[in-house]
Amino acid sequence: MASFLAELLGLEISNAPEAAVQLALEDDPDLCDEGYELMSGSGGVLIRANGPAGLFRGVQTLRQLLPASGRLPAEVPGVRIRDVPRFAWRGLMLDVARHFFGVGDVKRVVDLAAFYKLNILHLHLTDDQGWRLAISSWPDLAAVGGLTAVGGGRGGFYTAADYAEIVDYAASRFITVVPEIDVPGHTNAALVAYPELTCDGQAPQVATGTEVGFSSLCPDKPITQRFIEEVFGELAAMTPGPYLHLGGDEAMSTPPDKYGPFVERVQQVIHGAGKRPVGWQEVATARLVPGAVVQYWNSDAGPDQVVAAVRKGARLIMSPADRVYLDMKYDVATGLGLDWAGELDVPDAYGWDPAEIASGIAEPDVLGIEAALWTETVATVSEIEYMVLPRLPAMAEVAWSQRATRDWAGFRTRLAAHAPRWAAMGAAYHRSPALPWP
Ligand code: TNX
């Protein structure tokens, strides 16, 4: 922590009382795991927390109090802040399947997420257009399935060492990686690599377009069960975090009567490996294992599905597409992005409440919220930045701050003032007309 700050700010930090920035661990139950207290005055800056995660979150607030250049010496406003997050799950999903992003790109995204106090990086590792993680028991998943991408580009995949590097980097920012292997649909790249996973045993055409819903593992084949056990088994062994995401969305090519039993078997495998399964809202139509987490994404079937999920004992992650799908266009003129959930400008990303997505859902049912960046149209890290800035900080405030403290009039001014920070980071961003840019 101290070395992170020292490197970032070029200043000396320690637990010594005379340090310019003093970090202190204390027992303050009200601050929970990630809360912190930050006091600054003529004597310097003191950040207190129960543990390193809280200190780290407090350090992000300190960074935001410093000038955009981020370097000291500088004056910090005199403040006394006590701050605790509203939601435990504050995530960003990055789709590395439609387009592949290397370890360095992912680290840049992690740094942005950390700056806004997110604590989950959900990696959508597999889809029709590419398989992005080396699995040693099924080597062609990456070696063959990793060669493709939307638009016919080069693809790529993470080795086990690459994946560990991402996980460790995220952990150093108190961010947990939640890996997703999407089954039974969104599996064309796997089926190209291993045609025996299809019902007719024939290899499908490589997919480089953006349509969805056309692929499925053959749910009842014994080899499919072996695939699930070995792939999720390796994934569990590679992943220190408690969650594995099984996808489960848009399985339009899986026979409806086979979908539920299949999703139950995958959950059992994950549960048996000592992890908690996460699935997109469609999995709520199946039985759910204890500890399962369900991710809301669209308003068609979503409200009924998340109510069903809660009745089955699951907790929810809210990712309403019209609020947090950062692959949606800002407005009709945005060159990148999709628009199936409408245009999504900063006021839309800010002006909603996670506890009001469906009637029958109450705040304790909501584990948290997650923004999603699908990458059908996004191919470079600056395109990622352009899509997430300035909407990601809006989502992050919805995730962190109590509802009563949120107000658009104040937020838009605070947010616009971050433009010089993004410029200093070399990050691209969208100059939304909704904000009073400096
Ligand atoms: C829906 S959200 C999908 C993705 C697409 C995305 C594009 C979800 C669970 N499935 O496969 O990439 O829309 O916005």
Short mmCIF file of C-alpha atoms and ligand atoms in Angstrom, two decimals:
data_model
loop_
_atom_site.label_atom_id
_atom_site.label_comp_id
_atom_site.label_asym_id
_atom_site.label_seq_id
_atom_site.Cartn_x
_atom_site.Cartn_y
_atom_site.Cartn_z
CA MET A 1 0.00 0.00 0.00
CA ALA A 2 2.62 2.48 1.07
CA SER A 3 4.73 1.58 -1.93
CA PHE A 4 1.72 1.91 -4.25
CA LEU A 5 1.09 5.40 -2.94
CA ALA A 6 4.73 6.32 -2.93
CA GLU A 7 5.11 5.25 -6.54
CA LEU A 8 1.94 7.03 -7.60
CA LEU A 9 2.36 10.26 -5.71
CA GLY A 10 6.08 10.45 -5.27
CA LEU A 11 5.81 10.93 -1.53
CA GLU A 12 6.81 9.15 1.56
CA ILE A 13 4.15 7.30 3.43
CA SER A 14 4.33 5.26 6.55
CA ASN A 15 2.65 4.59 9.85
CA ALA A 16 5.02 7.09 11.48
CA PRO A 17 3.12 10.04 12.97
CA GLU A 18 5.39 12.56 11.25
CA ALA A 19 4.73 11.22 7.72
CA ALA A 20 2.85 13.53 5.32
CA VAL A 21 0.35 10.77 4.75
CA GLN A 22 -0.18 8.41 7.63
CA LEU A 23 -2.04 5.11 7.21
CA ALA A 24 -3.41 3.50 10.34
CA LEU A 25 -5.11 0.19 10.95
CA GLU A 26 -7.68 0.37 13.66
CA ASP A 27 -10.57 -1.59 14.99
CA ASP A 28 -13.67 0.35 13.97
CA PRO A 29 -16.49 -2.11 13.23
CA ASP A 30 -18.67 0.56 11.58
CA LEU A 31 -16.11 0.89 8.80
CA CYS A 32 -16.60 -2.77 7.78
CA ASP A 33 -14.18 -4.26 5.22
CA GLU A 34 -13.82 -1.38 2.81
CA GLY A 35 -14.79 1.75 4.71
CA TYR A 36 -12.24 4.33 5.76
CA GLU A 37 -11.83 7.61 7.53
CA LEU A 38 -9.73 10.35 5.96
CA MET A 39 -8.67 13.45 7.85
CA SER A 40 -6.50 16.19 6.45
CA GLY A 41 -5.31 19.37 8.01
CA SER A 42 -2.21 21.39 8.66
CA GLY A 43 -0.59 18.35 10.28
CA GLY A 44 -0.90 16.17 7.18
CA VAL A 45 -3.24 13.43 6.08
CA LEU A 46 -4.41 10.48 8.16
CA ILE A 47 -6.30 7.53 6.68
CA ARG A 48 -7.75 4.95 9.08
CA ALA A 49 -9.43 1.66 8.27
CA ASN A 50 -9.95 -1.84 9.63
CA GLY A 51 -7.75 -3.42 7.02
CA PRO A 52 -5.72 -2.83 3.88
CA ALA A 53 -8.77 -2.81 1.56
CA GLY A 54 -10.26 0.13 3.45
CA LEU A 55 -6.93 1.97 3.43
CA PHE A 56 -6.70 1.39 -0.30
CA ARG A 57 -10.18 2.81 -0.91
CA GLY A 58 -9.29 5.81 1.24
CA VAL A 59 -6.14 6.32 -0.78
CA GLN A 60 -8.29 6.61 -3.92
CA THR A 61 -10.24 9.41 -2.27
CA LEU A 62 -6.96 11.11 -1.39
CA ARG A 63 -5.86 10.82 -5.02
CA GLN A 64 -9.09 12.49 -6.06
CA LEU A 65 -8.44 15.34 -3.62
CA LEU A 66 -5.01 15.97 -5.10
CA PRO A 67 -4.40 17.98 -8.27
CA ALA A 68 -4.88 16.19 -11.58
CA SER A 69 -1.15 15.73 -12.04
CA GLY A 70 -1.29 13.56 -8.94
CA ARG A 71 2.15 14.64 -7.70
CA LEU A 72 3.06 16.22 -4.44
CA PRO A 73 3.87 18.66 -2.91
CA ALA A 74 0.39 20.03 -3.13
CA GLU A 75 -2.24 21.29 -0.78
CA VAL A 76 -5.02 18.95 0.15
CA PRO A 77 -8.31 20.51 1.27
CA GLY A 78 -8.99 20.13 4.97
CA VAL A 79 -11.57 17.36 5.26
CA ARG A 80 -12.90 14.74 7.62
CA ILE A 81 -14.55 11.94 5.68
CA ARG A 82 -16.09 8.76 6.99
CA ASP A 83 -17.09 6.64 4.06
CA VAL A 84 -18.49 3.12 3.68
CA PRO A 85 -19.74 1.47 0.48
CA ARG A 86 -23.43 0.81 -0.01
CA PHE A 87 -22.94 -2.37 -2.05
CA ALA A 88 -20.41 -5.16 -1.55
CA TRP A 89 -20.16 -6.02 -5.28
CA ARG A 90 -19.03 -3.12 -7.44
CA GLY A 91 -18.00 -4.64 -10.71
CA LEU A 92 -16.89 -4.05 -14.24
CA MET A 93 -17.26 -6.78 -16.85
CA LEU A 94 -14.85 -6.76 -19.76
CA ASP A 95 -15.62 -8.92 -22.81
CA VAL A 96 -12.23 -10.16 -23.99
CA ALA A 97 -13.89 -12.73 -26.26
CA ARG A 98 -15.39 -10.63 -29.07
CA HIS A 99 -12.11 -8.74 -29.26
CA PHE A 100 -9.05 -9.83 -27.33
CA PHE A 101 -7.22 -7.47 -24.99
CA GLY A 102 -3.72 -8.29 -23.77
CA VAL A 103 -2.51 -8.28 -20.18
CA GLY A 104 -1.26 -4.68 -20.40
CA ASP A 105 -4.63 -3.44 -21.64
CA VAL A 106 -6.45 -5.28 -18.88
CA LYS A 107 -4.14 -3.75 -16.27
CA ARG A 108 -5.04 -0.28 -17.58
CA VAL A 109 -8.70 -1.12 -17.15
CA VAL A 110 -8.02 -2.44 -13.64
CA ASP A 111 -6.33 0.84 -12.73
CA LEU A 112 -9.35 2.82 -13.87
CA ALA A 113 -11.71 0.55 -11.97
CA ALA A 114 -9.56 0.84 -8.84
CA PHE A 115 -9.50 4.64 -9.07
CA TYR A 116 -13.29 4.58 -8.79
CA LYS A 117 -13.26 2.04 -5.92
CA LEU A 118 -14.67 -0.91 -7.84
CA ASN A 119 -13.78 -4.29 -6.37
CA ILE A 120 -14.74 -6.85 -9.04
CA LEU A 121 -13.30 -7.46 -12.52
CA HIS A 122 -15.55 -9.90 -14.36
CA LEU A 123 -13.73 -11.28 -17.40
CA HIS A 124 -16.02 -12.66 -20.12
CA LEU A 125 -13.40 -15.12 -21.37
CA THR A 126 -15.27 -17.17 -23.94
CA ASP A 127 -17.87 -16.64 -26.60
CA ASP A 128 -18.77 -17.65 -30.14
CA GLN A 129 -15.99 -15.56 -31.63
CA GLY A 130 -13.11 -16.63 -29.40
CA TRP A 131 -11.85 -18.67 -26.44
CA ARG A 132 -9.35 -16.64 -24.42
CA LEU A 133 -7.96 -18.83 -21.63
CA ALA A 134 -5.56 -21.75 -21.98
CA ILE A 135 -7.03 -24.91 -20.43
CA SER A 136 -4.39 -27.63 -20.26
CA SER A 137 -6.81 -30.59 -20.42
CA TRP A 138 -8.45 -29.16 -23.57
CA PRO A 139 -5.55 -27.42 -25.32
CA ASP A 140 -7.33 -26.66 -28.60
CA LEU A 141 -9.85 -24.41 -26.86
CA ALA A 142 -7.22 -21.68 -26.83
CA ALA A 143 -4.91 -22.97 -29.57
CA VAL A 144 -7.74 -23.21 -32.11
CA GLY A 145 -10.66 -21.38 -30.49
CA GLY A 146 -8.43 -18.45 -29.59
CA LEU A 147 -7.47 -17.65 -33.17
CA THR A 148 -10.62 -15.75 -34.09
CA ALA A 149 -12.37 -12.49 -33.18
CA VAL A 150 -15.24 -10.33 -34.38
CA GLY A 151 -14.48 -8.96 -37.82
CA GLY A 152 -11.96 -11.70 -38.60
CA GLY A 153 -9.10 -10.22 -36.56
CA ARG A 154 -6.23 -12.06 -34.98
CA GLY A 155 -7.67 -13.09 -31.61
CA GLY A 156 -5.40 -14.25 -28.83
CA PHE A 157 -5.60 -15.91 -25.44
CA TYR A 158 -4.17 -15.77 -21.93
CA THR A 159 -1.74 -18.44 -20.81
CA ALA A 160 -2.11 -19.62 -17.23
CA ALA A 161 0.77 -17.26 -16.35
CA ASP A 162 -0.96 -14.32 -18.06
CA TYR A 163 -4.15 -15.04 -16.17
CA ALA A 164 -2.25 -15.27 -12.88
CA GLU A 165 -0.59 -11.93 -13.66
CA ILE A 166 -3.99 -10.29 -14.17
CA VAL A 167 -5.39 -11.86 -11.01
CA ASP A 168 -2.38 -10.73 -8.96
CA TYR A 169 -2.43 -7.21 -10.38
CA ALA A 170 -6.13 -6.89 -9.63
CA ALA A 171 -5.59 -8.30 -6.11
CA SER A 172 -2.94 -5.66 -5.45
CA ARG A 173 -5.75 -3.13 -6.04
CA PHE A 174 -8.19 -5.14 -3.88
CA ILE A 175 -10.12 -6.22 -6.96
CA THR A 176 -11.35 -9.81 -7.27
CA VAL A 177 -11.33 -11.42 -10.70
CA VAL A 178 -14.53 -13.30 -11.56
CA PRO A 179 -13.86 -15.40 -14.68
CA GLU A 180 -16.73 -16.36 -16.97
CA ILE A 181 -16.86 -19.44 -19.16
CA ASP A 182 -20.19 -18.97 -20.95
CA VAL A 183 -22.18 -22.22 -21.40
CA PRO A 184 -24.20 -23.85 -22.93
CA GLY A 185 -24.71 -21.12 -25.58
CA HIS A 186 -22.08 -18.64 -26.79
CA THR A 187 -19.80 -21.62 -27.38
CA ASN A 188 -19.07 -21.64 -31.11
CA ALA A 189 -15.31 -21.17 -30.63
CA ALA A 190 -15.21 -24.24 -28.35
CA LEU A 191 -17.27 -26.26 -30.84
CA VAL A 192 -14.90 -25.33 -33.68
CA ALA A 193 -12.01 -26.61 -31.56
CA TYR A 194 -13.81 -29.76 -30.35
CA PRO A 195 -16.62 -30.75 -32.75
CA GLU A 196 -17.40 -33.77 -30.54
CA LEU A 197 -19.12 -31.29 -28.18
CA THR A 198 -21.87 -30.72 -30.80
CA CYS A 199 -24.85 -33.07 -31.04
CA ASP A 200 -24.09 -34.09 -34.61
CA GLY A 201 -20.32 -34.18 -34.16
CA GLN A 202 -19.80 -31.77 -37.08
CA ALA A 203 -17.52 -28.76 -36.71
CA PRO A 204 -19.48 -25.54 -37.19
CA GLN A 205 -18.25 -22.60 -39.26
CA VAL A 206 -15.96 -20.17 -37.49
CA ALA A 207 -18.03 -17.21 -36.20
CA THR A 208 -16.70 -13.68 -36.65
CA GLY A 209 -20.03 -11.82 -36.84
CA THR A 210 -22.04 -10.35 -33.97
CA GLU A 211 -25.24 -12.38 -33.98
CA VAL A 212 -26.08 -14.34 -30.82
CA GLY A 213 -28.00 -17.47 -29.86
CA PHE A 214 -26.89 -19.91 -32.58
CA SER A 215 -24.46 -22.19 -30.72
CA SER A 216 -24.84 -24.77 -27.97
CA LEU A 217 -22.90 -27.50 -26.29
CA CYS A 218 -24.79 -30.80 -26.68
CA PRO A 219 -26.23 -30.86 -23.16
CA ASP A 220 -26.61 -34.61 -22.59
CA LYS A 221 -23.44 -36.06 -24.10
CA PRO A 222 -21.07 -37.65 -21.57
CA ILE A 223 -18.18 -35.75 -23.15
CA THR A 224 -19.99 -32.50 -22.38
CA GLN A 225 -20.09 -33.43 -18.71
CA ARG A 226 -16.37 -34.24 -18.81
CA PHE A 227 -15.73 -30.89 -20.51
CA ILE A 228 -17.63 -29.03 -17.79
CA GLU A 229 -15.85 -30.88 -14.99
CA GLU A 230 -12.38 -30.38 -16.42
CA VAL A 231 -12.76 -26.81 -17.64
CA PHE A 232 -14.45 -25.47 -14.53
CA GLY A 233 -12.15 -27.62 -12.38
CA GLU A 234 -9.07 -25.96 -13.90
CA LEU A 235 -10.70 -22.56 -13.72
CA ALA A 236 -11.42 -23.06 -10.02
CA ALA A 237 -7.82 -24.10 -9.40
CA MET A 238 -6.49 -21.00 -11.22
CA THR A 239 -8.84 -18.56 -9.52
CA PRO A 240 -8.29 -17.48 -5.92
CA GLY A 241 -11.57 -15.54 -5.75
CA PRO A 242 -14.75 -17.23 -4.53
CA TYR A 243 -16.86 -16.88 -7.70
CA LEU A 244 -16.98 -18.60 -11.11
CA HIS A 245 -19.43 -17.26 -13.72
CA LEU A 246 -21.08 -19.85 -15.94
CA GLY A 247 -22.84 -17.47 -18.33
CA GLY A 248 -26.09 -19.25 -19.13
CA ASP A 249 -27.47 -16.37 -21.22
CA GLU A 250 -29.21 -16.49 -24.59
CA ALA A 251 -29.13 -20.29 -24.91
CA MET A 252 -31.63 -20.17 -27.76
CA SER A 253 -30.10 -23.21 -29.44
CA THR A 254 -30.23 -25.44 -26.37
CA PRO A 255 -33.43 -27.54 -26.13
CA PRO A 256 -35.51 -25.76 -23.46
CA ASP A 257 -36.11 -28.96 -21.49
CA LYS A 258 -32.34 -29.59 -21.35
CA TYR A 259 -31.33 -26.10 -20.24
CA GLY A 260 -32.35 -26.30 -16.57
CA PRO A 261 -30.78 -29.69 -15.82
CA PHE A 262 -27.61 -28.62 -17.63
CA VAL A 263 -27.29 -25.39 -15.64
CA GLU A 264 -27.86 -27.39 -12.44
CA ARG A 265 -25.03 -29.77 -13.33
CA VAL A 266 -22.64 -26.88 -14.02
CA GLN A 267 -23.54 -25.29 -10.69
CA GLN A 268 -22.87 -28.60 -8.93
CA VAL A 269 -19.42 -28.78 -10.51
CA ILE A 270 -18.62 -25.22 -9.41
CA HIS A 271 -20.03 -25.82 -5.96
CA GLY A 272 -18.07 -29.07 -5.71
CA ALA A 273 -14.89 -27.17 -6.57
CA GLY A 274 -15.51 -24.93 -3.56
CA LYS A 275 -16.70 -21.89 -5.51
CA ARG A 276 -19.95 -19.97 -5.79
CA PRO A 277 -21.65 -19.96 -9.20
CA VAL A 278 -22.76 -16.73 -10.85
CA GLY A 279 -25.04 -16.78 -13.89
CA TRP A 280 -26.92 -14.33 -16.09
CA GLN A 281 -30.60 -13.93 -15.20
CA GLU A 282 -31.73 -16.87 -17.37
CA VAL A 283 -30.18 -19.34 -14.89
CA ALA A 284 -32.94 -18.40 -12.44
CA THR A 285 -35.23 -20.73 -14.41
CA ALA A 286 -33.13 -23.65 -13.10
CA ARG A 287 -32.68 -24.87 -9.54
CA LEU A 288 -29.98 -22.87 -7.78
CA VAL A 289 -27.32 -24.17 -5.41
CA PRO A 290 -26.86 -22.42 -2.05
CA GLY A 291 -24.75 -19.31 -2.48
CA ALA A 292 -25.62 -18.85 -6.17
CA VAL A 293 -25.59 -15.29 -7.51
CA VAL A 294 -27.81 -14.17 -10.39
CA GLN A 295 -27.00 -11.24 -12.68
CA TYR A 296 -29.88 -9.19 -14.05
CA TRP A 297 -29.31 -7.71 -17.51
CA ASN A 298 -32.51 -7.02 -19.42
CA SER A 299 -36.00 -5.88 -18.64
CA ASP A 300 -37.86 -8.41 -20.83
CA ALA A 301 -37.77 -11.50 -18.66
CA GLY A 302 -35.37 -10.03 -16.10
CA PRO A 303 -37.75 -8.76 -13.40
CA ASP A 304 -39.59 -12.10 -13.16
CA GLN A 305 -36.34 -14.03 -13.30
CA VAL A 306 -34.65 -12.10 -10.50
CA VAL A 307 -37.74 -12.35 -8.30
CA ALA A 308 -37.64 -16.11 -8.89
CA ALA A 309 -33.92 -16.14 -8.09
CA VAL A 310 -34.46 -14.41 -4.76
CA ARG A 311 -37.25 -16.86 -3.88
CA LYS A 312 -34.72 -19.61 -4.52
CA GLY A 313 -32.31 -17.99 -2.08
CA ALA A 314 -29.93 -16.27 -4.51
CA ARG A 315 -28.57 -12.75 -4.26
CA LEU A 316 -28.47 -10.40 -7.21
CA ILE A 317 -26.07 -8.34 -9.25
CA MET A 318 -27.85 -5.58 -11.13
CA SER A 319 -26.60 -4.84 -14.65
CA PRO A 320 -29.57 -3.23 -16.38
CA ALA A 321 -28.50 -2.83 -20.00
CA ASP A 322 -30.12 0.59 -20.35
CA ARG A 323 -28.06 1.90 -17.39
CA VAL A 324 -24.74 0.09 -17.22
CA TYR A 325 -24.07 -1.58 -20.60
CA LEU A 326 -21.20 0.66 -21.51
CA ASP A 327 -21.16 -0.78 -25.04
CA MET A 328 -24.35 1.18 -25.73
CA LYS A 329 -23.89 4.37 -27.76
CA TYR A 330 -23.94 7.66 -25.83
CA ASP A 331 -26.16 9.19 -28.51
CA VAL A 332 -27.06 8.52 -32.11
CA ALA A 333 -23.83 10.12 -33.30
CA THR A 334 -21.50 7.81 -31.30
CA GLY A 335 -19.31 5.96 -33.80
CA LEU A 336 -18.71 2.92 -31.60
CA GLY A 337 -21.22 0.81 -29.76
CA LEU A 338 -24.56 -0.91 -30.10
CA ASP A 339 -28.00 0.54 -29.40
CA TRP A 340 -30.32 -2.38 -28.74
CA ALA A 341 -30.93 -1.09 -25.19
CA GLY A 342 -31.12 2.52 -26.39
CA GLU A 343 -28.64 5.37 -26.16
CA LEU A 344 -27.04 5.68 -22.74
CA ASP A 345 -25.61 9.05 -21.71
CA VAL A 346 -24.19 9.97 -18.32
CA PRO A 347 -27.54 11.03 -16.75
CA ASP A 348 -28.95 7.57 -17.56
CA ALA A 349 -25.93 5.85 -16.02
CA TYR A 350 -26.35 7.94 -12.85
CA GLY A 351 -30.11 8.32 -12.45
CA TRP A 352 -31.37 4.94 -11.28
CA ASP A 353 -31.47 2.83 -8.19
CA PRO A 354 -30.39 -0.81 -7.93
CA ALA A 355 -33.03 -1.61 -5.30
CA GLU A 356 -35.84 -0.53 -7.64
CA ILE A 357 -35.24 -2.72 -10.66
CA ALA A 358 -38.09 -5.10 -9.93
CA SER A 359 -40.98 -4.90 -7.53
CA GLY A 360 -40.55 -7.62 -4.96
CA ILE A 361 -36.79 -7.00 -4.73
CA ALA A 362 -35.47 -5.22 -1.65
CA GLU A 363 -32.06 -3.75 -0.93
CA PRO A 364 -30.76 -6.78 1.05
CA ASP A 365 -31.41 -8.97 -2.02
CA VAL A 366 -28.96 -6.87 -4.00
CA LEU A 367 -25.34 -7.89 -3.63
CA GLY A 368 -24.33 -5.07 -5.91
CA ILE A 369 -24.06 -3.72 -9.41
CA GLU A 370 -21.82 -4.28 -12.36
CA ALA A 371 -21.16 -2.31 -15.53
CA ALA A 372 -20.59 -4.37 -18.68
CA LEU A 373 -18.39 -3.59 -21.62
CA TRP A 374 -19.20 -5.96 -24.47
CA THR A 375 -16.72 -5.55 -27.27
CA GLU A 376 -18.38 -6.39 -30.56
CA THR A 377 -17.53 -2.85 -31.73
CA VAL A 378 -14.63 -2.09 -29.39
CA ALA A 379 -11.17 -3.23 -30.41
CA THR A 380 -8.54 -1.08 -28.67
CA VAL A 381 -7.86 0.09 -25.15
CA SER A 382 -8.54 3.71 -26.09
CA GLU A 383 -11.90 2.64 -27.45
CA ILE A 384 -12.55 0.95 -24.08
CA GLU A 385 -11.62 4.18 -22.31
CA TYR A 386 -13.85 6.23 -24.58
CA MET A 387 -16.82 3.99 -23.77
CA VAL A 388 -16.24 3.83 -20.00
CA LEU A 389 -15.31 7.48 -19.38
CA PRO A 390 -17.32 9.26 -18.13
CA ARG A 391 -20.01 6.60 -17.55
CA LEU A 392 -18.00 4.28 -15.29
CA PRO A 393 -17.60 6.86 -12.49
CA ALA A 394 -21.37 7.43 -12.66
CA MET A 395 -22.01 3.73 -12.17
CA ALA A 396 -19.34 3.60 -9.46
CA GLU A 397 -21.10 6.30 -7.45
CA VAL A 398 -24.41 4.42 -7.75
CA ALA A 399 -22.57 1.36 -6.42
CA TRP A 400 -20.69 3.05 -3.59
CA SER A 401 -22.75 5.95 -2.28
CA GLN A 402 -25.92 5.90 -0.26
CA ARG A 403 -28.88 6.92 -2.31
CA ALA A 404 -29.64 9.98 -0.17
CA THR A 405 -26.19 11.43 -0.88
CA ARG A 406 -26.54 11.30 -4.65
CA ASP A 407 -27.52 14.34 -6.66
CA TRP A 408 -27.09 14.95 -10.34
CA ALA A 409 -26.48 18.68 -10.11
CA GLY A 410 -23.47 18.21 -7.85
CA PHE A 411 -22.26 15.07 -9.53
CA ARG A 412 -22.09 16.50 -13.05
CA THR A 413 -19.76 19.25 -11.85
CA ARG A 414 -17.57 16.88 -9.83
CA LEU A 415 -17.42 14.44 -12.73
CA ALA A 416 -16.54 17.01 -15.38
CA ALA A 417 -13.67 18.14 -13.15
CA HIS A 418 -12.08 14.72 -13.69
CA ALA A 419 -11.36 15.48 -17.35
CA PRO A 420 -7.84 16.78 -16.58
CA ARG A 421 -7.18 13.59 -14.59
CA TRP A 422 -8.12 11.44 -17.57
CA ALA A 423 -5.97 13.62 -19.77
CA ALA A 424 -3.07 13.20 -17.33
CA MET A 425 -3.58 9.42 -17.44
CA GLY A 426 -3.57 9.57 -21.24
CA ALA A 427 -7.06 8.11 -21.25
CA ALA A 428 -9.60 8.80 -23.99
CA TYR A 429 -13.06 9.98 -22.91
CA HIS A 430 -16.32 11.17 -24.36
CA ARG A 431 -17.20 14.85 -23.97
CA SER A 432 -20.82 14.27 -23.16
CA PRO A 433 -22.91 17.43 -23.70
CA ALA A 434 -24.61 16.61 -20.39
CA LEU A 435 -21.54 17.73 -18.41
CA PRO A 436 -20.09 21.22 -17.70
CA TRP A 437 -16.58 20.57 -18.97
CA PRO A 438 -13.88 22.86 -17.59
C1 TNX B 1 -26.32 -9.27 -24.84
S1 TNX B 1 -25.89 -9.43 -21.93
C2 TNX B 1 -25.44 -10.28 -24.51
C3 TNX B 1 -24.10 -10.28 -25.10
C4 TNX B 1 -23.90 -9.18 -26.09
C5 TNX B 1 -24.53 -7.91 -25.55
C6 TNX B 1 -24.30 -6.72 -26.43
C7 TNX B 1 -25.81 -10.87 -22.25
C8 TNX B 1 -25.88 -11.73 -21.10
N1 TNX B 1 -25.68 -11.25 -23.54
O1 TNX B 1 -23.82 -11.53 -25.69
O2 TNX B 1 -22.54 -9.00 -26.27
O3 TNX B 1 -25.91 -8.11 -25.40
O4 TNX B 1 -24.77 -5.55 -25.84
#
